[in-house]
Structures are given as C-alpha cells and as structure tokens.
Amino acid sequence: MAQTATRNLGRLSEIAQVAVRHGFGYWFDTHRLTDLFPRRARDEVDGQPSQRGQHLREMLDELGPTFVKFGQLLSTRPDVLPPDIITELRGLQDDVRPFPIADVEKVIEEDLGLTIGQLFADFDEKPIAAASIGQVHRATLPNGKQVAVKVQRPGAPRQIEADVALLYQAAKIAKERVRALDFIDAHQLVDEFARSIRQELDYRLEARNADTFHRNFAGHPHVRVPRVFWTYTRSRVLTLEWLDGIQVADIDAEHWSLEDRRDIAYLMTETWMTMIFRHGFFHGDPHPANVLVLGSGDQIGLVDFGAVGKLTDDDISKLTRIFIDAAAENIEALPRRLAELGVRYPKEREEEFLAELREMYYRYYGASLAEIDPLQVIREAFQLIYSMNLRLPTRFLLLDKAIATLGSVGVDLYPEFNVFEVARPYARGLMLERFTPQRMANRARKESLRLGAMALELPYQIHDVLEEFRDGQIEIGFVHKGLDDLLNRMDVVFNRLVIAMVVAGGLIGSSLIGIFAKTGPHILGINIISVIGFAFSGMLGLWLLWGVVRSGRL
C-alpha cells in the first residue's frame, strides 16, 4: 500500500512537471501546489496562460491514453470547462502505438479458445487502427467473409485501474487545496469517467450497441452498420463485418467535388437526426474517423460503438413539444418545458431565464415550423443552460457533444453547410409522425395504464399512512422562513432590556446605600460600596449606550 501511494505521488509529480512545460506553472503557483514538483522545475513556470485550450490538449496527449480519454470526457462537460477549452479537447485523438502480434494471438486464444490460424483464413498482422484499450486488425473468416477484429490491449484493465486511482487522488487534492474548483464535484467527475471507461473494457457491450444500430438501419438505402459475428466475439475480442470505404477524415478536396462533399455532410446530418428523434438511440461520437464513405459517396458506414446515448420516448416527445411551443410563439411555456426535461433552476431566476429564452427565440422569429433546425435549437438551449450555471441531466451531455461534433464535421466537409436544408423536410415529417392519431392513441393508452396503476396503489398508500399515524411514526416539521432572524433580534432586545434593568437597579441600590449607610469606609463622604455600585452601573450603562449607537437603531 505504501509503495502504491509513493508511486502515485511520483506520477503526480511527473504530471505536474508536464503541466509546467505546457505553460500551466502559473496555476500551481496561484493555488500553492508547487510542492507537487521539484523546485528546479519552477524556472519554467509561465506568468500567464496562453492559448490554454491548445496547451491542455497537448499536455493530455503527452500524459498518455488514459488522460486522453479523460480529456474526451471533459469535452462533454461545458458545465465544467469554458468553451475555448471544450473546443480544443474535442480534437483529442485516441491514437497510440500498437502492441505486438504475439500479444494479439495470446488474447484471442485465451478468449476464443482457438488460435488465429484455426479461427481465420487470413489475419493481417499490421493493425489498421490502435487505441488505448485495443486495436483493430483486418481478417477473413473461413467462409470468405471480410471482418474487422478488435482486440483488447494486454494489461489494459490493470493500467486503467491504476490511472483511475491516480485521478481519484488528484480529485482529493483538488477538493482539499483548490478553492477555485469548489463548484465542481471532482470525485463525481472521476466516478463518471471510471464508469464509462470500465464499460469500454467489455467488448460485448459495444457489440450489443452495434447490433441495435444494425437493426435500426436495416434496409436503409444510404446507411450501413456492420453486423456482429457473435461466435468470434467475447469480452476482449470483437468481430464485426468489414466495411470497405474511406474515413470522412481522409476525404481530399482535390478528389471529391464540392457537390459530393455537400451530399455527404447532409447525409450524416440526416442520419444523426434519425438516430436522435426517431430511434432515441444515437452514436455519441460522430468523429470523421468513425464515419466511412462507401462506394461513390451515396452511402455512409458507421464504426466504433463504444459511446452511445439513449433517449426515452418521453424525452423525444418533450423535445418535440419544445419545438411546437417555439413555433407557436409560446415562450412563457419554455421554462416549464425545459423543467420537464430535468433542467433545474432557482425560482428567483425564472424571469432572467425567460428573458434569455425570449432573446434566443427572436433569432427564429417568423420562421415556419419546418424551417426550425432542431439540432441548432437544442445546441443554443444548452449554451444558455451552461451560461446560467443551470443543472442539466447527464443523459443530455453526450447529446450536446454529438451535436457539436456533427456541426463541425459538416462545416469542414462543406463550408456553406446549411442544416436548414435538411431540417425543413425532416422537421415537418417528424411533427406529423409524432402526432398521428395512432401515436397519440398509443400515448393515451400508456398514460391510462399508468394512471390506472396509480389508482390501484392509492388505497394501499392511504392504509400505510394511517398505520404510521396510529403507530406515531409520522413526524411533521414546520419551517418558518425568517424566524431565526426574528428570534436573534428578540434575544438582542431582551439582553439590552436586562442590562438596562441591572443598570437602573444598580443606580437605585447605590443611591439607597449612600443615603442610609452611616458606618464603614467613606470616600468624599459617600460610602465606598455606593461608589463601587455607581461605577459598575455607569460602565454597564455606557457599554449599553455604545452598543445601541453602533447598531444605528437609536
């Protein structure tokens, strides 16, 4: 245990030195964290940050694959980092040195129980892609089918657990020593990362995601999703149908006409709109390396299904109602609609929120329903939510990232990219589809069943409450706002009243002693006890008067 702690501290020191080299030394100085790296490294500390997003991206690249993935997670959290850093982090690539073919053979044999020669007719030893968790090889099955085989890096779980432990330690240091990060729950952020990356360690989950996309787009004329070969798939080995095409990232403007690139951008946009608004199950990373152009460019293929987002039918319906209210100029209903989605905001900021929504709406004033771009509306709504530091349900964070990535890819492909051209026909069909008599009847049936179940439960709930009343288990508490302040003021009043009575009693008592006491020591003809009483009462009276004057309440 001691060795692990020492090793973690050494790694933290190494991270700090890398951060200093990339211009973040000023941050360690500001937050008094210079003890994390040797004093000799302080010569390299920058005075002010410069191009901080780019420097942070380069730093994470240098620190290694786990930190690249952590940066990719942060790129989905505009509530944590400012826009300039988010933009840079979305450019992080999970690209590392491949591991040897001997390790590939060992993992495949351990998971599938047979050697590469027994399983495949042909297996390309050189990987076509390598990432922090695994790498992909092209292969041929005995029946002649071309496949892509994704194999997990040996020791990946152990390395990931070590890096996650390190991130937890860094989160603890941030909580204890960096007051500027108090608004972030760093431990929860690492929890989110740990849960995400541990899921990626089981390739069967990615295979199930691929299966779902394959079913959703079965028979689609312009979108292909590789099917899963389950016989050749285990927790550390994933085998998918081979898609023969080129990555969108590799499209060369010299060999592809502007019209072709425009068609690809619009096809990608329509594909993701279909995932989000029809299927409720969308690819979370529409990066140009994860989208292939097949054939002559009239078809795209999707790969890498580790990050997916899910929206319930209720989520989609609520998003649709937001569009309808916006089109009907019913702005006052939008805060309530967003609250239905799970956005939380203080009641006292509702007017400010409504004013911001009105300003956003007027940018679309006069547009028909079919001209409203759902992706752009949601994107601007997210920006408003982040700018007001409102709480957004985590299930929408990946949606925001996917929309932002999709928009940037579209512009890269076709500089005059105008998503309205896709949205016009799509939005009209979407609204008609969501509100057909059959869909409304289905929703009415579901609501009726839900209300019926609640009605059946009601007598039992009333019975439970009455039993708790009978057994004395129900406690009722009242909270009176402002009562504590009133009690404090009453305490002050009564304390001053008591002191005033003590002063008055002391003066009266001292006067009586001075008049009637004839024996004992005297000063200037006055009994000494009377003198002491007058002095004590006078001091108390002056103290009381000073307190009243200082409070400003004469």
JSON list of N, CA, C and O in Angstrom, two decimals, residues 21 94 257 370 476:
[
{"chain": "A", "resi": 21, "resn": "ARG", "atom": "N", "xyz": [5.67, 22.42, -18.28]},
{"chain": "A", "resi": 21, "resn": "ARG", "atom": "CA", "xyz": [6.26, 22.56, -19.61]},
{"chain": "A", "resi": 21, "resn": "ARG", "atom": "C", "xyz": [5.26, 23.09, -20.62]},
{"chain": "A", "resi": 21, "resn": "ARG", "atom": "O", "xyz": [5.64, 23.73, -21.60]},
{"chain": "A", "resi": 94, "resn": "ASP", "atom": "N", "xyz": [-7.67, 9.38, -29.80]},
{"chain": "A", "resi": 94, "resn": "ASP", "atom": "CA", "xyz": [-7.22, 8.23, -29.02]},
{"chain": "A", "resi": 94, "resn": "ASP", "atom": "C", "xyz": [-6.37, 7.34, -29.92]},
{"chain": "A", "resi": 94, "resn": "ASP", "atom": "O", "xyz": [-6.83, 6.33, -30.46]},
{"chain": "A", "resi": 257, "resn": "SER", "atom": "N", "xyz": [-15.61, 16.39, -55.35]},
{"chain": "A", "resi": 257, "resn": "SER", "atom": "CA", "xyz": [-16.20, 17.68, -55.73]},
{"chain": "A", "resi": 257, "resn": "SER", "atom": "C", "xyz": [-16.95, 18.29, -54.57]},
{"chain": "A", "resi": 257, "resn": "SER", "atom": "O", "xyz": [-17.31, 17.60, -53.60]},
{"chain": "A", "resi": 370, "resn": "ALA", "atom": "N", "xyz": [-41.25, 24.08, -40.20]},
{"chain": "A", "resi": 370, "resn": "ALA", "atom": "CA", "xyz": [-40.33, 23.25, -40.99]},
{"chain": "A", "resi": 370, "resn": "ALA", "atom": "C", "xyz": [-38.96, 23.90, -41.14]},
{"chain": "A", "resi": 370, "resn": "ALA", "atom": "O", "xyz": [-37.99, 23.23, -41.48]},
{"chain": "A", "resi": 476, "resn": "ILE", "atom": "N", "xyz": [-44.19, 15.69, 11.82]},
{"chain": "A", "resi": 476, "resn": "ILE", "atom": "CA", "xyz": [-44.46, 16.87, 10.99]},
{"chain": "A", "resi": 476, "resn": "ILE", "atom": "C", "xyz": [-43.57, 18.00, 11.46]},
{"chain": "A", "resi": 476, "resn": "ILE", "atom": "O", "xyz": [-43.56, 18.36, 12.64]}
]
